Amino acid sequence: MSGKKREIRPKPRLPKGMRDIDAAEIRAVEQMLGTIRQVYESYGFEPLDTPAFEYTDTLGKFLPDQDRPNEGVFSFQDEDEQWLSLRYDLTAPLARFVAQNYDGLPKPFRRYQTGPVWRNEKPGPGRFRQFTQFDADTVGTDNVAADAELCMLAADTYKALGVPRGSYTIRVNNRKILDGIIESAGIDLRDANNHAKRLTIMRAIDKLDRLGLGGVEQLLGEGRKDESGDYTKGAGLEAAQIAKLIDFITAARGDGGSGAMTRSDVLNAIETHLGESATGRDGLDELRIMDELLSAAGIGADQIAFEPAIVRGLEYYTGPVFEAELTYSDGGDAPSLGSVGSGGRYDGLVARFKGVEVPATGFSVGVSRLYASLQKLGKLNADRASAPAIILVMDKERTADYYKMASTLRVAGIRAEMYLGTSGMKAQMKYADKRGAPCVIIQGGDEKARGEVTIKDMILGEKLSQEIADNQEWREGQPAQFSVKEGELVEAVASVIARHGGSKPGADK
RNA sequence: GCCGCUGUAGCUCAGUAGGUUAGAGCGCUAGAUUGUGGAUCUAGAGGUCCCCCGUUCGAGCCGGGGCAGCGGUACCA
């Protein structure tokens, strides 16, 4: 006790909301990214990359140095004291890029982009402070066909990723319709005093999925107290106004019933509630055109549906908004897994820089969230790339020979590695086991004398071990291994890998 | 941000009205087995008992204050 000095050691730990990503996930995600890229490319979008951080004012955030430092974003100062922020999405940097290079770009400008984004928020289940998005945007046209196309692109993307029809839904709404219905409830949106009220109303509607109609109703009125006792102040609407809004939300909902409404059913329901609001009419007309285009493409409401309670980002979207989610297909009352993609029309973003309106619309796949959901649903094809064959080092003097074997296998296109540790054979076997190696290659003095190598099939061996209780038998029986001439090494290893790698798909579920 | 719950080994947790060197299972390392992953047995490594202050002869346990994690809620481009 006396001589024990207290060394201060750093505790190995991850920053809040961050995570490490293992080999299996990297492989799976890279495959997903490749698939998404293919779909986006097929629609004619071109790739673009922009840096991880931008000047803070570019991203549209207030300077984070005063009363609310780093609110929502991660920020730091350059040596010239200018504030920089890590990007929190891929859209704001796109707006900067377009504004900066406007004259030279083809209009409409269509680009796709993927990469990590960061948000300085409280992490939760399925919510991290770094995650990957994959965006496609069409900038420079107010044609609703661009919005319809992005919805189709989204559907095609989930399909290509192996999400079967019926297991995803893209729900579409239009911000103009929301504004219209608020106006028709007697709230004048031209009155600046009603600005905050409008936001509160939309936030309330946005919570329909989570809180249900009752919760929305409370939030439109006085407010709501949650189960932890926390209280959220409501919009303070009058009973008649609340009834009107609730009525509107309900009208176009299938009530979770079996008979899904068609898109035009929903539009008709909306229309009867909309009254004379010009903004609302605009929004309705836009959705009608989208419906025509989608229907002409043979896409029904089971894939792309209209849903008047979809809201999305508040000060951001100006027209159609979309949200994609995965759903269990096995019926039951299993909860939704949350949004795995979203987008919409944002006609004001580029104007921040240029003064002129540059209409734009985009869709973003939440890659990290989607991966997690597919994982949870067991929809990720688990055919991991085969682990390397391991060449055991039986005699350290012959390291060069072993290395040559590894090299021979690699030339033949087989992943192979010579054991690089310094432990004995038992430890090497454990190593190979932990690595998931399909086989190990053994050449000790005996094999060398005969000009042979021994191949041990680790996967078969594991299977056989379950039937052997006696260690003596297990060790001496040397199950699942065989010897071949040195010249037949490649062929023998390839056959073992083929035996397992090319096995029946779906059999191991 | 607000409300609630929880902090003891890598993980899951015990810990006796406050009392010597703080435990178990799993995991890890190694031996039993001169060249073989599993099983079994054995041994070993690994801990500022979240932190600080206080009460006490004495605190993992009691009191106060922090911090962190989890859950709910708010915000979410």
Coordinates of C-alpha atoms (C1' of nucleotides) in Angstrom, one line a residue:
Chain A
M1 CA 0.0 0.0 0.0
S2 CA 2.8 2.3 0.9
G3 CA 4.7 2.4 -2.3
K4 CA 1.6 2.6 -4.5
K5 CA 1.8 5.9 -6.3
R6 CA -1.3 7.1 -7.9
E7 CA -0.7 7.2 -11.5
I8 CA -3.2 9.3 -13.4
R9 CA -4.2 7.3 -16.4
P10 CA -6.6 8.4 -19.1
K11 CA -9.7 6.2 -19.0
P12 CA -10.4 4.7 -22.4
R13 CA -13.8 5.9 -23.3
L14 CA -15.8 7.2 -26.2
P15 CA -17.1 10.7 -26.4
K16 CA -20.8 10.9 -25.7
G17 CA -22.9 9.9 -28.7
M18 CA -20.0 8.5 -30.7
R19 CA -19.3 4.9 -31.6
D20 CA -16.7 2.6 -33.0
I21 CA -17.7 0.6 -36.0
D22 CA -16.5 -3.0 -36.4
A23 CA -15.5 -4.9 -39.6
A24 CA -18.9 -6.5 -40.1
E25 CA -20.7 -3.2 -40.0
I26 CA -18.2 -1.4 -42.3
R27 CA -18.6 -4.1 -44.9
A28 CA -22.4 -4.0 -44.7
V29 CA -22.6 -0.3 -44.8
E30 CA -20.2 0.0 -47.7
Q31 CA -22.3 -2.4 -49.6
M32 CA -25.3 -0.3 -48.8
L33 CA -23.6 2.8 -49.9
G34 CA -22.7 1.2 -53.2
T35 CA -26.2 0.2 -53.8
I36 CA -27.6 3.6 -53.0
R37 CA -25.0 5.2 -55.3
Q38 CA -26.0 3.0 -58.1
V39 CA -29.6 4.0 -57.8
Y40 CA -28.8 7.7 -57.6
E41 CA -26.4 7.4 -60.5
S42 CA -29.1 5.7 -62.6
Y43 CA -31.3 8.8 -62.1
G44 CA -28.6 11.0 -63.5
F45 CA -27.3 12.6 -60.3
E46 CA -23.6 13.5 -60.2
P47 CA -21.3 13.1 -57.2
L48 CA -20.1 16.0 -55.1
D49 CA -18.0 16.2 -52.0
T50 CA -17.7 19.1 -49.6
P51 CA -15.6 19.5 -46.5
A52 CA -16.6 18.3 -43.0
F53 CA -16.8 21.9 -41.7
E54 CA -17.8 25.2 -43.0
Y55 CA -17.9 28.8 -41.7
T56 CA -20.6 28.9 -39.1
D57 CA -22.5 31.6 -40.9
T58 CA -22.5 29.5 -44.0
L59 CA -24.5 26.8 -42.2
G60 CA -26.9 29.4 -41.0
K61 CA -26.4 29.2 -37.3
F62 CA -26.0 32.2 -35.1
L63 CA -22.5 32.6 -33.7
P64 CA -22.0 30.1 -30.9
D65 CA -19.9 32.3 -28.6
Q66 CA -22.6 34.1 -26.6
D67 CA -25.3 32.8 -24.4
R68 CA -25.8 29.6 -26.3
P69 CA -22.4 28.3 -27.2
N70 CA -22.4 25.4 -29.6
E71 CA -26.2 25.1 -29.6
G72 CA -26.9 22.1 -31.8
V73 CA -23.7 22.2 -33.7
F74 CA -20.0 21.6 -32.9
S75 CA -18.1 24.8 -33.4
F76 CA -14.6 26.1 -32.9
Q77 CA -12.5 29.1 -33.8
D78 CA -9.9 29.4 -36.5
E79 CA -6.6 31.3 -35.8
D80 CA -8.2 34.4 -37.3
E81 CA -11.0 34.0 -34.8
Q82 CA -13.6 33.1 -37.4
W83 CA -16.1 30.6 -36.2
L84 CA -16.3 27.2 -38.0
S85 CA -18.8 24.5 -37.5
L86 CA -19.0 20.8 -38.3
R87 CA -21.7 20.3 -40.9
Y88 CA -25.0 19.1 -39.4
D89 CA -26.4 18.0 -42.8
L90 CA -25.4 17.9 -46.4
T91 CA -27.9 20.4 -47.6
A92 CA -26.6 23.6 -46.2
P93 CA -23.1 23.0 -47.7
L94 CA -24.9 22.3 -51.0
A95 CA -26.6 25.6 -50.9
R96 CA -23.2 27.3 -50.3
F97 CA -21.7 25.4 -53.2
V98 CA -24.5 26.3 -55.6
A99 CA -24.5 29.9 -54.6
Q100 CA -20.7 30.1 -55.0
N101 CA -20.6 28.3 -58.4
Y102 CA -24.0 29.3 -59.7
D103 CA -23.0 30.7 -63.1
G104 CA -21.0 27.6 -64.2
L105 CA -23.5 25.0 -63.1
P106 CA -26.1 23.3 -65.4
K107 CA -29.6 24.2 -64.2
P108 CA -31.2 22.3 -62.8
F109 CA -28.1 21.1 -60.9
R110 CA -28.5 17.5 -59.7
R111 CA -25.9 16.1 -57.3
Y112 CA -25.6 13.3 -54.8
Q113 CA -23.4 13.2 -51.8
T114 CA -22.7 11.0 -48.8
G115 CA -20.6 11.4 -45.6
P116 CA -20.8 11.8 -41.9
V117 CA -22.6 14.7 -40.3
W118 CA -22.5 15.9 -36.6
R119 CA -25.1 17.2 -34.3
N120 CA -24.4 18.5 -30.8
E121 CA -27.5 17.1 -29.2
K122 CA -28.4 14.8 -26.4
P123 CA -27.9 11.3 -27.8
G124 CA -30.5 8.6 -27.2
P125 CA -31.5 5.2 -28.5
G126 CA -30.9 5.2 -32.2
R127 CA -29.6 8.8 -32.0
F128 CA -25.9 9.6 -32.2
R129 CA -23.9 12.7 -32.5
Q130 CA -22.2 11.4 -35.7
F131 CA -24.1 9.6 -38.4
T132 CA -24.0 9.1 -42.2
Q133 CA -26.4 10.5 -44.7
F134 CA -26.8 10.0 -48.4
D135 CA -28.4 12.8 -50.2
A136 CA -29.7 13.5 -53.7
D137 CA -30.9 17.0 -54.6
T138 CA -32.2 18.9 -57.6
V139 CA -31.5 22.6 -57.4
G140 CA -32.8 25.3 -59.7
T141 CA -36.3 24.2 -60.6
D142 CA -39.7 24.6 -59.0
N143 CA -41.1 21.8 -61.1
V144 CA -43.0 19.4 -58.9
A145 CA -41.9 16.6 -61.1
A146 CA -38.5 16.9 -59.3
D147 CA -40.2 16.2 -56.0
A148 CA -42.2 13.3 -57.4
E149 CA -39.0 11.9 -58.8
L150 CA -37.2 12.0 -55.5
C151 CA -40.0 10.0 -53.9
M152 CA -39.6 7.4 -56.7
L153 CA -35.9 7.5 -56.2
A154 CA -36.4 6.9 -52.5
A155 CA -38.7 3.9 -53.2
D156 CA -36.3 2.5 -55.7
T157 CA -33.4 2.9 -53.2
Y158 CA -35.1 0.9 -50.4
K159 CA -36.2 -1.7 -52.9
A160 CA -32.6 -2.0 -54.2
L161 CA -31.4 -2.4 -50.6
G162 CA -33.5 -5.4 -50.2
V163 CA -36.4 -3.9 -48.3
P164 CA -39.4 -5.7 -49.7
R165 CA -42.5 -3.8 -50.9
G166 CA -44.7 -3.4 -47.9
S167 CA -41.9 -3.0 -45.5
Y168 CA -41.2 0.6 -46.2
T169 CA -43.5 3.6 -46.7
I170 CA -42.7 7.0 -48.0
R171 CA -45.2 9.5 -46.5
V172 CA -45.6 12.8 -48.3
N173 CA -47.2 16.0 -47.3
N174 CA -47.0 19.7 -48.3
R175 CA -46.1 22.5 -46.0
K176 CA -48.4 24.8 -47.9
I177 CA -51.3 22.5 -47.0
L178 CA -50.4 22.8 -43.3
D179 CA -50.3 26.5 -43.6
G180 CA -53.6 26.5 -45.4
I181 CA -55.3 24.5 -42.8
I182 CA -53.9 26.7 -40.0
E183 CA -55.2 29.7 -41.9
S184 CA -58.6 28.1 -42.4
A185 CA -58.8 27.5 -38.6
G186 CA -58.8 31.3 -38.4
I187 CA -55.1 32.0 -37.6
D188 CA -53.8 34.8 -39.8
L189 CA -50.2 33.8 -40.8
R190 CA -49.5 37.3 -42.2
D191 CA -49.7 38.5 -38.6
A192 CA -46.2 38.3 -37.2
N193 CA -47.7 37.7 -33.7
N194 CA -48.9 34.3 -34.9
H195 CA -45.5 33.1 -36.0
A196 CA -44.7 31.3 -32.8
K197 CA -48.2 29.9 -32.6
R198 CA -47.8 28.4 -36.1
L199 CA -44.6 26.7 -35.1
T200 CA -46.2 25.3 -31.9
I201 CA -49.1 24.0 -33.9
M202 CA -46.8 22.3 -36.4
R203 CA -44.7 20.8 -33.7
A204 CA -47.8 19.4 -32.1
I205 CA -49.0 17.8 -35.3
D206 CA -45.6 16.4 -35.9
K207 CA -45.9 14.4 -32.7
L208 CA -49.0 12.5 -33.8
D209 CA -47.0 9.2 -34.3
R210 CA -45.6 9.3 -30.9
L211 CA -48.2 10.8 -28.7
G212 CA -51.4 9.9 -30.6
L213 CA -54.4 12.1 -31.2
G214 CA -54.9 12.8 -27.5
G215 CA -51.4 14.1 -27.1
V216 CA -51.7 16.3 -30.1
E217 CA -55.0 17.7 -28.8
Q218 CA -53.4 18.6 -25.5
L219 CA -50.5 20.3 -27.2
L220 CA -52.8 22.3 -29.4
G221 CA -54.7 23.5 -26.3
E222 CA -53.3 24.2 -22.8
G223 CA -50.4 21.8 -22.8
R224 CA -49.4 18.3 -21.8
K225 CA -47.8 16.7 -18.8
D226 CA -45.6 13.7 -19.6
E227 CA -45.1 10.6 -17.4
S228 CA -42.0 12.0 -15.8
G229 CA -44.0 15.0 -14.6
D230 CA -42.6 17.5 -17.1
Y231 CA -45.0 19.9 -18.6
T232 CA -45.1 21.2 -22.1
K233 CA -47.0 24.4 -22.8
G234 CA -49.4 24.1 -25.7
A235 CA -50.5 26.4 -28.5
G236 CA -53.5 27.7 -26.5
L237 CA -56.0 27.4 -29.3
E238 CA -59.7 27.6 -28.9
A239 CA -61.8 24.4 -28.7
A240 CA -63.3 25.0 -32.2
Q241 CA -59.9 25.5 -33.7
I242 CA -58.5 22.4 -32.1
A243 CA -61.5 20.4 -33.3
K244 CA -60.9 21.6 -36.8
L245 CA -57.2 20.7 -36.9
I246 CA -57.8 17.3 -35.3
D247 CA -60.6 16.7 -37.7
F248 CA -58.3 17.5 -40.6
I249 CA -55.6 15.2 -39.3
T250 CA -58.0 12.4 -38.7
A251 CA -59.9 12.7 -42.0
A252 CA -57.0 11.6 -44.1
R253 CA -55.8 8.9 -41.8
G254 CA -56.9 5.3 -42.3
D255 CA -57.2 5.1 -38.5
G256 CA -54.8 2.2 -38.7
G257 CA -57.6 0.3 -40.4
S258 CA -57.1 -2.3 -43.0
G259 CA -58.4 -0.4 -46.1
A260 CA -55.5 2.0 -46.9
M261 CA -56.7 5.2 -48.5
T262 CA -55.6 6.0 -52.0
R263 CA -53.7 9.2 -52.5
S264 CA -56.6 10.8 -54.2
D265 CA -58.9 9.8 -51.3
V266 CA -56.5 11.7 -49.1
L267 CA -56.5 14.7 -51.4
N268 CA -60.2 14.8 -51.5
A269 CA -60.4 14.6 -47.7
I270 CA -57.9 17.4 -47.4
E271 CA -59.8 19.6 -49.9
T272 CA -63.0 19.5 -47.9
H273 CA -61.2 20.9 -44.9
L274 CA -59.1 23.5 -46.6
G275 CA -61.6 26.2 -47.2
E276 CA -60.5 29.2 -49.3
S277 CA -56.8 29.4 -48.3
A278 CA -54.8 30.2 -51.5
T279 CA -51.7 28.8 -50.0
G280 CA -53.5 25.6 -49.2
R281 CA -54.9 25.3 -52.7
D282 CA -51.4 25.7 -54.1
G283 CA -50.1 22.9 -52.0
L284 CA -53.1 20.7 -52.9
D285 CA -52.5 21.3 -56.6
E286 CA -48.8 20.3 -56.2
L287 CA -49.7 17.0 -54.6
R288 CA -52.3 16.3 -57.3
I289 CA -49.6 16.6 -59.9
M290 CA -47.3 14.4 -57.9
D291 CA -50.1 11.8 -57.6
E292 CA -50.5 11.8 -61.4
L293 CA -46.9 11.2 -62.0
L294 CA -46.6 8.5 -59.3
S295 CA -49.7 6.8 -60.5
A296 CA -48.5 6.9 -64.1
A297 CA -45.3 5.2 -62.9
G298 CA -47.5 2.5 -61.3
I299 CA -46.7 3.4 -57.7
G300 CA -49.5 3.0 -55.3
A301 CA -50.2 4.3 -51.8
D302 CA -48.7 1.2 -50.3
Q303 CA -45.3 2.6 -51.3
I304 CA -45.8 6.4 -51.5
A305 CA -48.7 7.7 -49.4
F306 CA -50.0 11.2 -48.6
E307 CA -50.1 11.9 -44.9
P308 CA -51.3 15.3 -43.7
A309 CA -49.5 14.9 -40.3
I310 CA -46.0 14.9 -41.7
V311 CA -44.3 18.1 -40.9
R312 CA -40.4 17.9 -40.9
G313 CA -38.0 20.7 -40.2
L314 CA -39.7 23.9 -39.3
E315 CA -38.0 26.9 -40.7
Y316 CA -36.6 25.0 -43.6
Y317 CA -39.1 23.4 -45.9
T318 CA -41.4 25.4 -48.1
G319 CA -43.4 22.8 -50.2
P320 CA -43.7 19.1 -50.4
V321 CA -42.0 17.1 -47.6
F322 CA -41.3 13.4 -47.4
E323 CA -40.4 11.0 -44.8
A324 CA -39.5 7.3 -45.2
E325 CA -39.9 4.6 -42.6
L326 CA -39.6 0.9 -42.3
T327 CA -42.5 -1.1 -41.0
Y328 CA -42.8 -4.6 -39.8
S329 CA -44.5 -6.7 -42.4
D330 CA -45.6 -9.4 -40.0
G331 CA -48.6 -7.5 -38.7
G332 CA -48.8 -7.3 -35.0
D333 CA -48.6 -4.1 -33.0
A334 CA -44.8 -3.8 -33.2
P335 CA -43.8 -0.2 -33.1
S336 CA -42.3 1.7 -36.1
L337 CA -38.6 1.8 -36.1
G338 CA -38.5 5.5 -36.9
S339 CA -37.6 7.5 -39.9
V340 CA -34.8 6.2 -42.2
G341 CA -34.9 9.0 -44.7
S342 CA -36.5 12.3 -45.3
G343 CA -36.5 15.3 -47.6
G344 CA -38.5 18.0 -49.2
R345 CA -38.6 21.3 -51.0
Y346 CA -36.5 24.1 -49.6
D347 CA -36.9 27.1 -51.9
G348 CA -35.2 29.6 -49.6
L349 CA -31.8 28.1 -48.8
V350 CA -29.8 29.4 -51.7
A351 CA -31.5 32.8 -51.5
R352 CA -29.7 33.3 -48.2
F353 CA -26.5 33.8 -50.2
K354 CA -27.7 35.1 -53.5
G355 CA -30.7 37.1 -52.8
V356 CA -32.5 35.5 -55.7
E357 CA -34.8 32.5 -55.0
V358 CA -33.3 29.3 -56.2
P359 CA -35.9 26.6 -55.8
A360 CA -34.6 23.2 -54.7
T361 CA -35.7 19.9 -53.5
G362 CA -33.8 16.9 -52.0
F363 CA -34.0 13.5 -50.3
S364 CA -31.7 12.1 -47.7
V365 CA -31.2 8.5 -46.7
G366 CA -30.3 8.2 -43.0
V367 CA -27.7 5.5 -43.6
S368 CA -26.8 4.9 -40.0
R369 CA -30.4 4.6 -38.9
L370 CA -31.3 2.5 -41.9
Y371 CA -28.4 0.1 -41.1
A372 CA -29.5 -0.2 -37.5
S373 CA -33.1 -0.9 -38.6
L374 CA -32.2 -3.5 -41.2
Q375 CA -30.0 -5.1 -38.7
K376 CA -32.8 -5.2 -36.1
L377 CA -35.2 -6.6 -38.7
G378 CA -32.7 -9.3 -39.7
K379 CA -32.9 -8.1 -43.2
L380 CA -29.2 -7.7 -43.7
N381 CA -27.8 -10.5 -45.7
A382 CA -25.2 -11.8 -43.3
D383 CA -22.8 -13.2 -45.9
R384 CA -19.7 -11.6 -44.4
A385 CA -16.6 -11.6 -46.5
S386 CA -14.6 -14.7 -45.7
A387 CA -12.0 -14.3 -43.1
P388 CA -8.4 -15.0 -44.0
A389 CA -6.8 -18.4 -43.9
I390 CA -4.1 -18.4 -41.2
I391 CA -0.7 -20.0 -41.7
L392 CA 0.6 -21.2 -38.3
V393 CA 4.1 -20.6 -37.4
M394 CA 5.4 -24.0 -36.1
D395 CA 9.1 -23.3 -36.4
K396 CA 10.2 -19.7 -36.1
E397 CA 13.3 -20.4 -38.1
R398 CA 11.1 -21.0 -41.1
T399 CA 9.2 -17.7 -41.0
A400 CA 10.2 -17.0 -44.6
D401 CA 8.7 -20.3 -45.8
Y402 CA 5.5 -19.6 -44.1
Y403 CA 5.4 -16.1 -45.5
K404 CA 5.8 -17.6 -48.9
M405 CA 2.8 -19.7 -48.4
A406 CA 0.7 -16.7 -47.5
S407 CA 2.0 -15.0 -50.6
T408 CA 1.2 -17.9 -52.8
L409 CA -2.4 -18.0 -51.5
R410 CA -2.8 -14.2 -52.0
V411 CA -1.6 -14.4 -55.6
A412 CA -4.3 -17.0 -56.1
G413 CA -6.8 -14.5 -54.8
I414 CA -7.3 -16.0 -51.3
R415 CA -7.1 -13.9 -48.2
A416 CA -4.2 -15.3 -46.2
E417 CA -2.1 -14.2 -43.3
M418 CA 0.8 -15.7 -41.5
Y419 CA 0.5 -15.6 -37.7
L420 CA 2.4 -12.6 -36.5
G421 CA 2.3 -13.2 -32.8
T422 CA 5.0 -15.0 -30.8
S423 CA 2.9 -17.6 -28.9
G424 CA 2.7 -21.3 -29.2
M425 CA 0.5 -23.4 -31.3
K426 CA -2.5 -23.6 -29.0
A427 CA -2.6 -19.8 -28.8
Q428 CA -2.4 -19.7 -32.6
M429 CA -5.3 -22.0 -32.9
K430 CA -7.3 -19.8 -30.6
Y431 CA -6.3 -16.8 -32.6
A432 CA -7.5 -18.4 -35.8
D433 CA -10.8 -19.4 -34.1
K434 CA -11.4 -15.8 -32.9
R435 CA -10.6 -14.5 -36.3
G436 CA -13.2 -16.7 -37.8
A437 CA -10.6 -18.2 -40.2
P438 CA -12.1 -20.9 -42.4
C439 CA -9.0 -23.0 -42.1
V440 CA -5.4 -23.0 -40.9
I441 CA -2.4 -24.2 -42.7
I442 CA 0.1 -26.3 -40.6
Q443 CA 3.5 -27.3 -41.7
G444 CA 5.7 -28.6 -38.8
G445 CA 8.7 -30.9 -39.1
D446 CA 6.7 -34.0 -39.9
E447 CA 4.9 -32.4 -42.9
K448 CA 8.1 -30.7 -44.1
A449 CA 9.9 -34.0 -44.2
R450 CA 7.1 -35.5 -46.4
G451 CA 6.9 -32.4 -48.5
E452 CA 3.3 -31.8 -47.4
V453 CA 1.1 -29.3 -45.7
T454 CA -1.8 -30.0 -43.3
I455 CA -5.0 -28.0 -43.8
K456 CA -7.4 -27.9 -40.9
D457 CA -11.0 -27.0 -41.6
M458 CA -12.0 -24.8 -38.7
I459 CA -15.7 -24.6 -39.5
L460 CA -16.1 -28.4 -39.8
G461 CA -13.9 -28.9 -36.8
E462 CA -16.2 -26.7 -34.7
K463 CA -19.1 -28.8 -35.8
L464 CA -17.4 -32.1 -34.9
S465 CA -16.2 -30.8 -31.5
Q466 CA -19.8 -30.8 -30.3
E467 CA -19.9 -34.5 -30.5
I468 CA -16.7 -35.1 -28.7
A469 CA -16.6 -34.8 -24.9
D470 CA -13.3 -36.3 -24.2
N471 CA -10.3 -34.1 -24.6
Q472 CA -8.0 -37.0 -25.4
E473 CA -10.1 -38.0 -28.3
W474 CA -10.5 -34.4 -29.4
R475 CA -6.8 -33.7 -29.6
E476 CA -5.6 -37.0 -30.9
G477 CA -8.4 -37.5 -33.4
Q478 CA -7.3 -34.4 -35.2
P479 CA -10.7 -34.0 -36.7
A480 CA -11.4 -32.1 -39.9
Q481 CA -7.9 -32.0 -41.2
F482 CA -6.0 -33.5 -44.0
S483 CA -2.6 -33.3 -45.7
V484 CA -1.7 -32.5 -49.3
K485 CA 1.5 -32.1 -51.2
E486 CA 3.0 -28.6 -51.0
G487 CA 2.2 -27.9 -54.6
E488 CA -1.5 -28.5 -53.9
L489 CA -1.8 -25.9 -51.2
V490 CA -3.9 -23.4 -53.2
E491 CA -6.3 -26.0 -54.5
A492 CA -6.8 -27.5 -51.1
V493 CA -7.5 -24.2 -49.3
A494 CA -9.8 -23.1 -52.1
S495 CA -11.8 -26.3 -51.8
V496 CA -12.3 -25.8 -48.0
I497 CA -13.4 -22.2 -48.5
A498 CA -15.7 -23.2 -51.3
R499 CA -17.2 -25.9 -49.1
H500 CA -18.4 -23.2 -46.7
G501 CA -18.4 -19.9 -48.5
G502 CA -20.5 -21.1 -51.4
S503 CA -23.0 -22.8 -49.1
K504 CA -26.7 -22.7 -49.5
P505 CA -28.0 -19.1 -48.9
G506 CA -30.5 -18.6 -46.2
A507 CA -29.8 -21.9 -44.6
D508 CA -28.0 -20.4 -41.6
K509 CA -30.7 -18.3 -40.2
Chain B
rG1 C1' -32.9 22.5 -20.8
rC2 C1' -36.6 20.0 -17.3
rC3 C1' -38.2 15.3 -14.5
rG4 C1' -37.1 10.4 -12.6
rC5 C1' -33.8 6.2 -11.8
rU6 C1' -28.8 4.3 -11.3
rG7 C1' -23.2 4.5 -10.3
rU8 C1' -18.6 -1.8 -6.8
rA9 C1' -13.4 -6.1 -11.8
rG10 C1' -13.8 -6.0 -19.2
rC11 C1' -19.5 -7.6 -18.6
rU12 C1' -23.7 -9.0 -15.1
rC13 C1' -24.1 -8.2 -10.2
rA14 C1' -23.4 -9.7 -4.4
rG15 C1' -21.6 -7.0 -0.2
rU16 C1' -24.4 -8.8 6.1
rA17 C1' -27.6 -2.0 12.2
rG18 C1' -20.8 1.5 9.5
rG19 C1' -15.3 -3.0 11.4
rU20 C1' -8.9 -6.1 9.5
rU21 C1' -5.9 -7.8 3.2
rA22 C1' -13.7 -5.9 -1.1
rG23 C1' -16.3 -11.0 -3.4
rA24 C1' -19.0 -14.4 -7.3
rG25 C1' -20.3 -15.9 -12.2
rC26 C1' -18.9 -15.0 -17.1
rG27 C1' -14.7 -13.1 -19.9
rC28 C1' -9.3 -12.7 -20.2
rU29 C1' -4.0 -15.0 -19.7
rA30 C1' -1.7 -19.5 -18.8
rG31 C1' -0.9 -24.8 -17.1
rA32 C1' -2.9 -29.9 -17.1
rU33 C1' -1.9 -31.8 -23.1
rU34 C1' 7.0 -31.7 -26.7
rG35 C1' 2.3 -29.9 -32.6
rU36 C1' -4.1 -28.5 -32.4
rG37 C1' -9.7 -24.1 -31.4
rG38 C1' -14.4 -26.9 -28.0
rA39 C1' -15.5 -29.4 -22.9
rU40 C1' -13.4 -30.3 -17.9
rC41 C1' -10.0 -29.1 -13.8
rU42 C1' -6.3 -25.7 -11.7
rA43 C1' -3.7 -21.2 -11.3
rG44 C1' -3.0 -16.0 -12.4
rA45 C1' -3.8 -11.0 -14.0
rG46 C1' -7.3 -7.2 -13.5
rG47 C1' -10.5 -2.4 -8.6
rU48 C1' -8.7 5.6 -7.3
rC49 C1' -15.9 0.6 -4.5
rC50 C1' -17.8 7.7 -9.9
rC51 C1' -15.5 12.4 -7.5
rC52 C1' -15.0 16.1 -3.5
rC53 C1' -16.2 17.6 1.4
rG54 C1' -18.3 16.1 6.1
rU55 C1' -19.8 12.7 10.5
rU56 C1' -16.8 8.7 12.9
rC57 C1' -11.5 5.6 16.4
rG58 C1' -12.9 3.6 11.5
rA59 C1' -17.0 4.9 5.4
rG60 C1' -18.2 0.7 -0.5
rC61 C1' -22.2 1.4 3.3
rC62 C1' -24.3 7.4 6.8
rG63 C1' -25.0 13.2 5.4
rG64 C1' -24.2 17.3 1.8
rG65 C1' -22.5 18.9 -3.0
rG66 C1' -20.8 17.7 -7.7
rC67 C1' -20.1 14.5 -12.1
rA68 C1' -21.4 10.6 -15.3
rG69 C1' -24.8 7.0 -17.4
rC70 C1' -29.8 5.4 -18.5
rG71 C1' -35.1 6.4 -19.3
rG72 C1' -39.0 10.1 -20.3
rU73 C1' -39.9 15.0 -22.2
rA74 C1' -38.4 19.5 -24.9
rC75 C1' -35.4 21.0 -29.2
rC76 C1' -34.0 18.6 -33.8
rA77 C1' -31.7 22.0 -39.8

